GROMACS .gro file of N, CA and C in nm:
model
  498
    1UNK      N    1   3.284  -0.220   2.692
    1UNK     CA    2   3.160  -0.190   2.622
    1UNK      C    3   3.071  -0.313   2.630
    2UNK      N    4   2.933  -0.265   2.652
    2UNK     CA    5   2.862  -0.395   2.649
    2UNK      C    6   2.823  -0.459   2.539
    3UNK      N    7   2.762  -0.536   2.528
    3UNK     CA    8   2.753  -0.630   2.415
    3UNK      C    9   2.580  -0.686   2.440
    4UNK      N   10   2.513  -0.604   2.320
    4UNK     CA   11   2.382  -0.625   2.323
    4UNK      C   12   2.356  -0.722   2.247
    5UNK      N   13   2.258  -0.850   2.275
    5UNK     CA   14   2.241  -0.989   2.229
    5UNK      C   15   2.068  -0.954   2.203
    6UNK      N   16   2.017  -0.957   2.095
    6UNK     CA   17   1.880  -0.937   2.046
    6UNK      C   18   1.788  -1.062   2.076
    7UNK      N   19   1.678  -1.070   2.112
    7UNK     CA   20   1.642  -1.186   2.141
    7UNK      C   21   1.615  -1.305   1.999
    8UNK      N   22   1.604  -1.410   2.012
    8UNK     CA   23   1.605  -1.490   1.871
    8UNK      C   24   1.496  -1.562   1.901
    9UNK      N   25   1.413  -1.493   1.817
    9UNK     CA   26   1.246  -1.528   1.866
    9UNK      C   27   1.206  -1.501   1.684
   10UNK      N   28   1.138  -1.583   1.617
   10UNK     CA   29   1.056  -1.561   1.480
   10UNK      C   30   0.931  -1.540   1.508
   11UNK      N   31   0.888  -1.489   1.397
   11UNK     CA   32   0.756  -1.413   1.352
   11UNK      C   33   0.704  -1.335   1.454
   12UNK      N   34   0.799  -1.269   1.539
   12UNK     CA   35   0.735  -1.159   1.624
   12UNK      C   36   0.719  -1.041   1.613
   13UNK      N   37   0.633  -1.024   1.681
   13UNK     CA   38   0.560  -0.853   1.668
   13UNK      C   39   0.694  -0.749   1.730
   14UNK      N   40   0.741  -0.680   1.676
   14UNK     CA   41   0.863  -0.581   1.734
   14UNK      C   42   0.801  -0.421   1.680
   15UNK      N   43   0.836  -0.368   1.777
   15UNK     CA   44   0.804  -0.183   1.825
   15UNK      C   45   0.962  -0.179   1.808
   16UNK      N   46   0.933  -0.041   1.716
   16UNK     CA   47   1.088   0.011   1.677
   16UNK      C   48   1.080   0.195   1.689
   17UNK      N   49   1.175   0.218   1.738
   17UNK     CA   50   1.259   0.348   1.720
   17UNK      C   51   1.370   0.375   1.617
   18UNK      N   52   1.407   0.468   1.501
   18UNK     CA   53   1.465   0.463   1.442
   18UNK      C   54   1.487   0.626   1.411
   19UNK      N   55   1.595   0.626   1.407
   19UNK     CA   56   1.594   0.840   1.439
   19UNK      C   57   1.724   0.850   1.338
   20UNK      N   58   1.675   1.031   1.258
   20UNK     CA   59   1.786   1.055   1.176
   20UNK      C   60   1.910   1.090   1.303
   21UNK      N   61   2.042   1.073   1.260
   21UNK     CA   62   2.159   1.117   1.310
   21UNK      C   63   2.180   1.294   1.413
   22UNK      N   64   2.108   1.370   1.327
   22UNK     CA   65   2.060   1.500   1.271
   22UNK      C   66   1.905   1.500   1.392
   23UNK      N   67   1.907   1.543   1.520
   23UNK     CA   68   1.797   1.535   1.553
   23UNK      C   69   1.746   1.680   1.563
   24UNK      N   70   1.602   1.712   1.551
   24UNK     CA   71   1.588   1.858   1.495
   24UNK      C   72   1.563   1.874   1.380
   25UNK      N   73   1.642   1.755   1.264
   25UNK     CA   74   1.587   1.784   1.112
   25UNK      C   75   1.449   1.755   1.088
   26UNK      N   76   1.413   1.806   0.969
   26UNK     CA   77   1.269   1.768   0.948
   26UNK      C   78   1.255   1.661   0.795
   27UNK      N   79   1.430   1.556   0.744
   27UNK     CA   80   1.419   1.569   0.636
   27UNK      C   81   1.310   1.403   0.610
   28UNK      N   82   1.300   1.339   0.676
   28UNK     CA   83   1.168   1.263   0.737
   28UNK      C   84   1.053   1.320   0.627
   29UNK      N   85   1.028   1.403   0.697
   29UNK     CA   86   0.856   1.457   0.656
   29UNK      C   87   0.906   1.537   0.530
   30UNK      N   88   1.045   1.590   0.512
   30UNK     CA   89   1.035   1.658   0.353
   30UNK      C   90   1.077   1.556   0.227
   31UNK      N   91   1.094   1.430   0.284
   31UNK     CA   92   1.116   1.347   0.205
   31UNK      C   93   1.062   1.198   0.216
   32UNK      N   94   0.922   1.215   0.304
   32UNK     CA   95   0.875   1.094   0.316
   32UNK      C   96   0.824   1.053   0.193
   33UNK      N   97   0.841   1.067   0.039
   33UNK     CA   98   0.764   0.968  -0.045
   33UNK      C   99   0.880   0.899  -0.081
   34UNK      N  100   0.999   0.930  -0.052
   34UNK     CA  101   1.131   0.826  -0.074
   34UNK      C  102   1.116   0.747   0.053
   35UNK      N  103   1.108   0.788   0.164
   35UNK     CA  104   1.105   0.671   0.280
   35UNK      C  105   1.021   0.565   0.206
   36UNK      N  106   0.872   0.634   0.219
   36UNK     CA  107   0.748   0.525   0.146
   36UNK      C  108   0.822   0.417   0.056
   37UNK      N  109   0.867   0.455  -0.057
   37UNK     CA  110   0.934   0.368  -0.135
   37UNK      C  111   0.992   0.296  -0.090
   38UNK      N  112   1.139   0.358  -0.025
   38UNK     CA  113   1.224   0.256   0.072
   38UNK      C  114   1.168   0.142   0.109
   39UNK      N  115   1.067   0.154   0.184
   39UNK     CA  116   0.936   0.104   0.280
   39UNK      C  117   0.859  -0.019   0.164
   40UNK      N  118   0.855   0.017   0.097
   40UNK     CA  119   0.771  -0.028  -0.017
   40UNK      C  120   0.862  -0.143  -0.090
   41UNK      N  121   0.964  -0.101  -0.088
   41UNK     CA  122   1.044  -0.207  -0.187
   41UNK      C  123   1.131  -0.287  -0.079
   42UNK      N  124   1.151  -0.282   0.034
   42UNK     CA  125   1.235  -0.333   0.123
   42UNK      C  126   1.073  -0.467   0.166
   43UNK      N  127   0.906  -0.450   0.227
   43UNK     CA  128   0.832  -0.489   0.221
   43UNK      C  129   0.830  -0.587   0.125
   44UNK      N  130   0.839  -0.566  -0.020
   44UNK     CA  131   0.840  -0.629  -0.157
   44UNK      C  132   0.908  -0.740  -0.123
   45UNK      N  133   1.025  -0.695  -0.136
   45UNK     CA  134   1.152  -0.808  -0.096
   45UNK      C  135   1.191  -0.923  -0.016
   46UNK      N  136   1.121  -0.887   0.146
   46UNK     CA  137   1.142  -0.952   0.241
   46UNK      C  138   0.997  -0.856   0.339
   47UNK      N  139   0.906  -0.964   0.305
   47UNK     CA  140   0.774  -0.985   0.384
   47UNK      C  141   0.792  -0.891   0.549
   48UNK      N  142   0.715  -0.860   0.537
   48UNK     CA  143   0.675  -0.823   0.671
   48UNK      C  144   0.527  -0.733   0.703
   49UNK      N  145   0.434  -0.764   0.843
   49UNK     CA  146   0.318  -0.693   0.858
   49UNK      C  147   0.381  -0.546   0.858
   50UNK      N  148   0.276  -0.432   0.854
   50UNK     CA  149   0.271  -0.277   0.979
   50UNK      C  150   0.159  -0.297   1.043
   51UNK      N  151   0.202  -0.273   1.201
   51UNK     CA  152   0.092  -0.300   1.258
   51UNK      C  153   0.018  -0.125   1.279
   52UNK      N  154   0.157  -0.064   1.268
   52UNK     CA  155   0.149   0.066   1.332
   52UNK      C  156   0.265   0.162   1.267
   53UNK      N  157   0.262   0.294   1.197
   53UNK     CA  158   0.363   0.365   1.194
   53UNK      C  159   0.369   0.501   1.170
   54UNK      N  160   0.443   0.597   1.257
   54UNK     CA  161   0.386   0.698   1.273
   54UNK      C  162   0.593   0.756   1.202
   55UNK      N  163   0.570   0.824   1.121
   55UNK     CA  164   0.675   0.919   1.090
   55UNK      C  165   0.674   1.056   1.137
   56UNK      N  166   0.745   1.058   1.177
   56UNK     CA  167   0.786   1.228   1.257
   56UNK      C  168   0.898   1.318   1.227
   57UNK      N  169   0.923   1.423   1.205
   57UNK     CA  170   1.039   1.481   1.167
   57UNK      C  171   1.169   1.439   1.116
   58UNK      N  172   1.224   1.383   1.273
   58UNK     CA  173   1.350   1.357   1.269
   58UNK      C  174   1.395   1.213   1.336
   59UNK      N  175   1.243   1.120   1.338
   59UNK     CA  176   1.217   0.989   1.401
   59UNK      C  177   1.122   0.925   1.341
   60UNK      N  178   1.151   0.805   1.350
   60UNK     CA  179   1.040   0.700   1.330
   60UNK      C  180   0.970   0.592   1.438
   61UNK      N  181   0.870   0.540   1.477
   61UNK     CA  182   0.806   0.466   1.580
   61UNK      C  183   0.725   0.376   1.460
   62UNK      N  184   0.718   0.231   1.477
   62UNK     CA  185   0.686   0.136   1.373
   62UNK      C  186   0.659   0.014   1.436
   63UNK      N  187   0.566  -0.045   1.432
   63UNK     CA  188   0.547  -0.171   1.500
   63UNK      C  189   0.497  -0.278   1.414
   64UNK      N  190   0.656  -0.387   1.349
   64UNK     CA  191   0.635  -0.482   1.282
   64UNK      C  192   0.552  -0.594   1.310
   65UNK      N  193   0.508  -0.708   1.255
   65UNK     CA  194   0.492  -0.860   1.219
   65UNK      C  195   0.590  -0.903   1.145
   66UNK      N  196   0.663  -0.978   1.161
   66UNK     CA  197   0.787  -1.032   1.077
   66UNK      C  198   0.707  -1.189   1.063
   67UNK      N  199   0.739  -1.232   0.963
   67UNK     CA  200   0.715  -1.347   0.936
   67UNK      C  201   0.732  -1.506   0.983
   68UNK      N  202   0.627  -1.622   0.999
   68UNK     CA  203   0.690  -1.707   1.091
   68UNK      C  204   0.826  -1.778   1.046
   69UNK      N  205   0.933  -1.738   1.127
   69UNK     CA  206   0.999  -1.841   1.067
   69UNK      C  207   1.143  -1.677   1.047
   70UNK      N  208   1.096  -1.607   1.054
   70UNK     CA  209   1.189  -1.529   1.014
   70UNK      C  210   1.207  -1.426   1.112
   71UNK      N  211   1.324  -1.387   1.172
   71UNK     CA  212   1.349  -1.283   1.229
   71UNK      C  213   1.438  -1.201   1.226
   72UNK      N  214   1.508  -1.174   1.118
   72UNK     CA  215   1.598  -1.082   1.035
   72UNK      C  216   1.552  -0.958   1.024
   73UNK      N  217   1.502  -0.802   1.149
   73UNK     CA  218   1.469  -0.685   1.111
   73UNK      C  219   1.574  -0.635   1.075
   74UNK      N  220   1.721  -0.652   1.126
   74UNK     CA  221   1.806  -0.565   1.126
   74UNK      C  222   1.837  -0.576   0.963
   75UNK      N  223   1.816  -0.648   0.871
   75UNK     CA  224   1.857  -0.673   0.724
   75UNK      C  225   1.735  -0.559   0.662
   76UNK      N  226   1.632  -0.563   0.673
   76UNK     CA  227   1.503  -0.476   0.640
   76UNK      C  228   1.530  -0.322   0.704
   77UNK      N  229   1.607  -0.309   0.855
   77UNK     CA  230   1.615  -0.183   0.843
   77UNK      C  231   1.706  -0.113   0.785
   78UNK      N  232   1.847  -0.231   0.790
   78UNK     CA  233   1.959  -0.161   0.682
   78UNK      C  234   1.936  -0.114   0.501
   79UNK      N  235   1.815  -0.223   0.479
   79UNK     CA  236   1.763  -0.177   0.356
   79UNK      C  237   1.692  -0.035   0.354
   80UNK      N  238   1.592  -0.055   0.452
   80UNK     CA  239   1.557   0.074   0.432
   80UNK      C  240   1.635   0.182   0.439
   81UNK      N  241   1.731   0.222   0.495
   81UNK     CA  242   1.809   0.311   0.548
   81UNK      C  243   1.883   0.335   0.406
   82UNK      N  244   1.925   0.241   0.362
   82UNK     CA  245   2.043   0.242   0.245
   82UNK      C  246   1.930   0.319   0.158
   83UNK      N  247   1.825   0.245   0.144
   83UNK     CA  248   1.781   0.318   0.008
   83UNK      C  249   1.681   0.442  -0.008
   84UNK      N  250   1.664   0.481   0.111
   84UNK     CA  251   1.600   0.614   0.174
   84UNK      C  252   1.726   0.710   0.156
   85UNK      N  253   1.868   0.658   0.217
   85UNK     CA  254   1.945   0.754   0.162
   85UNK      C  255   2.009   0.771   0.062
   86UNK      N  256   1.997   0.655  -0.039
   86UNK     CA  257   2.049   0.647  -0.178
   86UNK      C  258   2.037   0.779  -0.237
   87UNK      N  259   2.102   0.850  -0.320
   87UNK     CA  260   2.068   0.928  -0.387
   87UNK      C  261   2.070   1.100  -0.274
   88UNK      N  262   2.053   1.098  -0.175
   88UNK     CA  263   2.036   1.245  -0.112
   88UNK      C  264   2.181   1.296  -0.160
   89UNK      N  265   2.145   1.436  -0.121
   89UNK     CA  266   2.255   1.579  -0.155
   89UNK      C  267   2.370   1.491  -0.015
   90UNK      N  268   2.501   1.549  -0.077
   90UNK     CA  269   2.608   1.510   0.037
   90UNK      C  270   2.539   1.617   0.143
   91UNK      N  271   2.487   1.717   0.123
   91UNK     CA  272   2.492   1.786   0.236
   91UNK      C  273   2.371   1.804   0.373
   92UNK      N  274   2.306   1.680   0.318
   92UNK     CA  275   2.224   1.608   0.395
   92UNK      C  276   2.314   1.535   0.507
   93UNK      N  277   2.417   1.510   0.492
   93UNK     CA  278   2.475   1.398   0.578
   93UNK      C  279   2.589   1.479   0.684
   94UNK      N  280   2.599   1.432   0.806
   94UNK     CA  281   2.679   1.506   0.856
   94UNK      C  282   2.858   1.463   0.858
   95UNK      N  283   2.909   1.579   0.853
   95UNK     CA  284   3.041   1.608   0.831
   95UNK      C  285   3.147   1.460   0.880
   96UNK      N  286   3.133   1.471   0.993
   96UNK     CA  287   3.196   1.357   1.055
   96UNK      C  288   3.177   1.229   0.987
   97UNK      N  289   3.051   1.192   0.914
   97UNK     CA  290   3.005   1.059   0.834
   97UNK      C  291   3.103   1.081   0.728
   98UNK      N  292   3.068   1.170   0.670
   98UNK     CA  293   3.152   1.225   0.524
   98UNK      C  294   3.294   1.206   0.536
   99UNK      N  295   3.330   1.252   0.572
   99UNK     CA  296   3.503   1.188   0.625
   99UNK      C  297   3.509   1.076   0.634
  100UNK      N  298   3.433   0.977   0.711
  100UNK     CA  299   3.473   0.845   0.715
  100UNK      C  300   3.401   0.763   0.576
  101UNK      N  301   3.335   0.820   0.489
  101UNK     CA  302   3.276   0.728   0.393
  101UNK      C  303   3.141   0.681   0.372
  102UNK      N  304   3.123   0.713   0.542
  102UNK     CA  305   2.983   0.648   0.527
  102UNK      C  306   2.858   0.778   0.484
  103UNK      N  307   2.751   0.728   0.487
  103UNK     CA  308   2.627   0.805   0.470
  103UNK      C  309   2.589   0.917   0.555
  104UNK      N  310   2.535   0.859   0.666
  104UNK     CA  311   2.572   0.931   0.788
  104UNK      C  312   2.411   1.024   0.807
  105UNK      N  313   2.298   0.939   0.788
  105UNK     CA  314   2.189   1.054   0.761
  105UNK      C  315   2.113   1.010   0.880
  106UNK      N  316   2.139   0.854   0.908
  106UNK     CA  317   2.072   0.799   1.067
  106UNK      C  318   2.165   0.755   1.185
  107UNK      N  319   2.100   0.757   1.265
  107UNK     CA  320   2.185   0.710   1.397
  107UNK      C  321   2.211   0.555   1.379
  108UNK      N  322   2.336   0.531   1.434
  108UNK     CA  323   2.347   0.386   1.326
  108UNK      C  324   2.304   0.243   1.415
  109UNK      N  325   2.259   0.285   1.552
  109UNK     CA  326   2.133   0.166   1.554
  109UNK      C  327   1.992   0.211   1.547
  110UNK      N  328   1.896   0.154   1.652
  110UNK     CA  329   1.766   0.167   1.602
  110UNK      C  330   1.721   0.071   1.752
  111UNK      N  331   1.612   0.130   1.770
  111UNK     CA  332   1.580   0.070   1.972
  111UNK      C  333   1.469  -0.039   1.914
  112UNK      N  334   1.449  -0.194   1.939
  112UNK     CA  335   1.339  -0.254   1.928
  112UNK      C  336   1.277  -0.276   2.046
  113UNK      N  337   1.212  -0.331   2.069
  113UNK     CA  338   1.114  -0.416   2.160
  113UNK      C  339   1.003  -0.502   2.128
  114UNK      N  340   1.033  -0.627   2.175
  114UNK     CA  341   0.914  -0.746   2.104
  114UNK      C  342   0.815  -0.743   2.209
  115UNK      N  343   0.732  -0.712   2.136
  115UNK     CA  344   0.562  -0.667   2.204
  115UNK      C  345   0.513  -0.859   2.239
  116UNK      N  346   0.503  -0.829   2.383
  116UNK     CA  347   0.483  -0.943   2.489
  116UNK      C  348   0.307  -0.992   2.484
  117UNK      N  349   0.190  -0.908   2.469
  117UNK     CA  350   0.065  -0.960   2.445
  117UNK      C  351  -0.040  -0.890   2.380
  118UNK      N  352  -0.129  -0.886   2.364
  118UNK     CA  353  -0.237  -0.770   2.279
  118UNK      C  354  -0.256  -0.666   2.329
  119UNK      N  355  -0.247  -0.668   2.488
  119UNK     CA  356  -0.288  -0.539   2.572
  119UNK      C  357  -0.140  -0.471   2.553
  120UNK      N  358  -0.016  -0.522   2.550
  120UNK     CA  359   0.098  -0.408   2.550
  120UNK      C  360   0.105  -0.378   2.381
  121UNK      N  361   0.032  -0.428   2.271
  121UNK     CA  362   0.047  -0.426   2.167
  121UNK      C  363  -0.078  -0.285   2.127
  122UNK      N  364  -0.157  -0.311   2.178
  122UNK     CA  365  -0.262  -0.167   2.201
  122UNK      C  366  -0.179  -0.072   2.277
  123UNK      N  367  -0.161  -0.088   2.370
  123UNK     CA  368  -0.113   0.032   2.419
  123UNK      C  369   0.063   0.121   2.305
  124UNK      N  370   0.127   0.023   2.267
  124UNK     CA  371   0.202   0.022   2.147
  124UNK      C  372   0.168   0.126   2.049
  125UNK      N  373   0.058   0.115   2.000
  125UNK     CA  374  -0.042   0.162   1.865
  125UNK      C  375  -0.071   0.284   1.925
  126UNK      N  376  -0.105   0.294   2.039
  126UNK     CA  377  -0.240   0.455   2.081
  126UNK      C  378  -0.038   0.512   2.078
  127UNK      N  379   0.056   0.419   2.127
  127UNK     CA  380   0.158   0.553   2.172
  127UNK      C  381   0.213   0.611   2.012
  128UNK      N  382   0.221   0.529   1.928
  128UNK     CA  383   0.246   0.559   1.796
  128UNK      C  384   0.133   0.685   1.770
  129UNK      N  385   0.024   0.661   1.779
  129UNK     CA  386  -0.086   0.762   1.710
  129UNK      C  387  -0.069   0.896   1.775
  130UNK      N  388  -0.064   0.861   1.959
  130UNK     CA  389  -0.057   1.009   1.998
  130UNK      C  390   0.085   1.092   2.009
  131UNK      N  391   0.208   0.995   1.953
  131UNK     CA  392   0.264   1.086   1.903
  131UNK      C  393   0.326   1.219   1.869
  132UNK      N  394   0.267   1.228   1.754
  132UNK     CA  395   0.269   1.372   1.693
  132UNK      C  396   0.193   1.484   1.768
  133UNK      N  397   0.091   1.434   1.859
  133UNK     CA  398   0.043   1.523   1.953
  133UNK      C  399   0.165   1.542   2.038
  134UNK      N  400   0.217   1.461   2.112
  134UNK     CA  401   0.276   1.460   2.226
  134UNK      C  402   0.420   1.536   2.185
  135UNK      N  403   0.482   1.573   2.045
  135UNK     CA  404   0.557   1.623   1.994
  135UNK      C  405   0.521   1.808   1.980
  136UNK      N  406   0.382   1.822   1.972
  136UNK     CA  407   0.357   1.936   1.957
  136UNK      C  408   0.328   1.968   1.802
  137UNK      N  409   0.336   1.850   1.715
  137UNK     CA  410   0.336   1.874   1.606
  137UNK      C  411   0.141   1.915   1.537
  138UNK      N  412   0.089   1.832   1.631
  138UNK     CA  413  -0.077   1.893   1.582
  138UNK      C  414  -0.137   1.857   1.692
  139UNK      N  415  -0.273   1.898   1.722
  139UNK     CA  416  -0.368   1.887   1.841
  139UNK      C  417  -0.433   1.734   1.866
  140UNK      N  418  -0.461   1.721   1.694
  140UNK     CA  419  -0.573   1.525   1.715
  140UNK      C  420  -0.490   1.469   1.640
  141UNK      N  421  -0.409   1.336   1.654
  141UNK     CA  422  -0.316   1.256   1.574
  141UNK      C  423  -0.399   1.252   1.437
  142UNK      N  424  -0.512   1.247   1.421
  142UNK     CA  425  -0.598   1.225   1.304
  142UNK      C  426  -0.543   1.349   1.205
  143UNK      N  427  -0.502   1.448   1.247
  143UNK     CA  428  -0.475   1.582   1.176
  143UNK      C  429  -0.311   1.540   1.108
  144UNK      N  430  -0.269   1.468   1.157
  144UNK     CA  431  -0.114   1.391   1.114
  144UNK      C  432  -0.104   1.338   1.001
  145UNK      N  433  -0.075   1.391   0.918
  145UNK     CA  434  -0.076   1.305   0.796
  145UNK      C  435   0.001   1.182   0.737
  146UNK      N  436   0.134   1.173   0.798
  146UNK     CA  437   0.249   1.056   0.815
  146UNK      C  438   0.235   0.956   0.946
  147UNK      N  439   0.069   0.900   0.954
  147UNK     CA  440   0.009   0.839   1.013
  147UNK      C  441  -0.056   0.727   1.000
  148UNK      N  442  -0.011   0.630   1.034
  148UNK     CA  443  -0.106   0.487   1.018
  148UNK      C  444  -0.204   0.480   1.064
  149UNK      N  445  -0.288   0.570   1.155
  149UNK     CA  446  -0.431   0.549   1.231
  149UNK      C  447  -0.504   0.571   1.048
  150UNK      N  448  -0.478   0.647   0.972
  150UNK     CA  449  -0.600   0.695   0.847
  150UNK      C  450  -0.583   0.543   0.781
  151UNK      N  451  -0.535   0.452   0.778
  151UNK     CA  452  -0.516   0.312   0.719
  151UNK      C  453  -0.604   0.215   0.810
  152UNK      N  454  -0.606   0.245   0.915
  152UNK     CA  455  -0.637   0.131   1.029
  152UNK      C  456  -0.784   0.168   1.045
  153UNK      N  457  -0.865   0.026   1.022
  153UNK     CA  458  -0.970   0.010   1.070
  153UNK      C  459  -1.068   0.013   1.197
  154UNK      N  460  -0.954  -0.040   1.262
  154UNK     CA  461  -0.920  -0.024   1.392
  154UNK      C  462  -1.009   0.103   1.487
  155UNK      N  463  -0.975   0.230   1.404
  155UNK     CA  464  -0.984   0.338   1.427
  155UNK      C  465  -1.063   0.420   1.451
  156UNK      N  466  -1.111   0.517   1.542
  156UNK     CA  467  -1.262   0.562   1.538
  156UNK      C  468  -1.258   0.694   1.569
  157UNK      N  469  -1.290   0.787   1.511
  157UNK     CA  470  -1.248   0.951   1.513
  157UNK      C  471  -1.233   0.977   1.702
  158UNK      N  472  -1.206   1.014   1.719
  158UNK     CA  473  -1.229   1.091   1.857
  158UNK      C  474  -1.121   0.963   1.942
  159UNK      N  475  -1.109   0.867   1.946
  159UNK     CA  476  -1.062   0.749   2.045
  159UNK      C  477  -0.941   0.791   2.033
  160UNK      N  478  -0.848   0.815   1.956
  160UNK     CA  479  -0.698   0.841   2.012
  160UNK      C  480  -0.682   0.985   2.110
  161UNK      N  481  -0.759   1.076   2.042
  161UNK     CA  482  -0.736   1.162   2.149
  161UNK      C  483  -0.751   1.183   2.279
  162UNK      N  484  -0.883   1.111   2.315
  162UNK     CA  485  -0.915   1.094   2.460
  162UNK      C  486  -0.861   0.965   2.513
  163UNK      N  487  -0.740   0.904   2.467
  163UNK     CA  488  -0.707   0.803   2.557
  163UNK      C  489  -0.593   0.876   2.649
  164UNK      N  490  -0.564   0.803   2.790
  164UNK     CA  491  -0.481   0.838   2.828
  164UNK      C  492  -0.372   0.772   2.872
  165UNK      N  493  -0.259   0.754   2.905
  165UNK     CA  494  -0.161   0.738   2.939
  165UNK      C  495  -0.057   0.647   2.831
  166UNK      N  496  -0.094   0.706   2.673
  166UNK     CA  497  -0.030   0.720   2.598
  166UNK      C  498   0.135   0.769   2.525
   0.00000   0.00000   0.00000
């Protein structure tokens, strides 16, 4: 088995993938004001930017700022995870987890990538926004409601949809 070595780089910008266990569920979007929280109190705790974050069903796409000096995501995503699933029905979790003890509601890593300059950091953001288009979930990412473009200034009605190679 290989043995994945994360790069050890502080205060960098990192693009994340993070998916329930369960792909197909929708419990993401039926329970995003507990993620939020999660999100909210894990933030509180241990600093970090959003540059970008788009929640989707049964996935997440998120593009941090971690702080200078600090590069500990994997502690912030285990928080989140723990306390997003704190509290759910056992029967949220799948069978095989349940037997062994654990939780079992996410896949138990999570894909990063440390965003290399502003132009791969834009292109980063439009892929977060278009998204939920590209899922089938709505026509203009703007119509998305578990969307960081309605936060971002950034933003200008019509520009995510007509970009391309998102």
């Amino acid at each position: 088995m290989s043995r994945y070595i994360r790069p050890n780089v502080t205060g960098a910008t990192v693009f994340f993938t993070v998916a329930l266990a369960e792909r197909g569920d929708d419990l993401l979007v039926r329970e995003v004001d507990r993620l939020r929280e999660a999100v909210r109190r894990t933030k509180r705790d241990h600093l970090f930017g959003i540059e970008a974050w788009v929640v989707l069903p049964d996935h997440i796409h998120c593009i941090w700022q971690l702080p200078a000096g600090d590069r500990d995501y994997g502690m912030r995503w285990r928080l989140i995870k723990a306390r997003f699933s704190h509290g759910l029905p056992e029967g949220q979790r799948r069978a095989s987890h349940v037997a062994r003890g654990e939780r079992g509601i996410w896949q138990r890593r999570f894909w990063e990538h440390h965003v290399r300059d502003d132009a791969e950091l834009a292109r980063l953001i439009r892929y977060c926004w278009i998204n939920p288009v590209k899922h089938g979930l709505v026509t203009r990412p703007e119509d998305w409601p578990f969307l960081s473009v309605h936060r971002d200034a950034r933003f200008t009605p019509g520009a995510v949809t007509t970009m391309s190679g998102a």
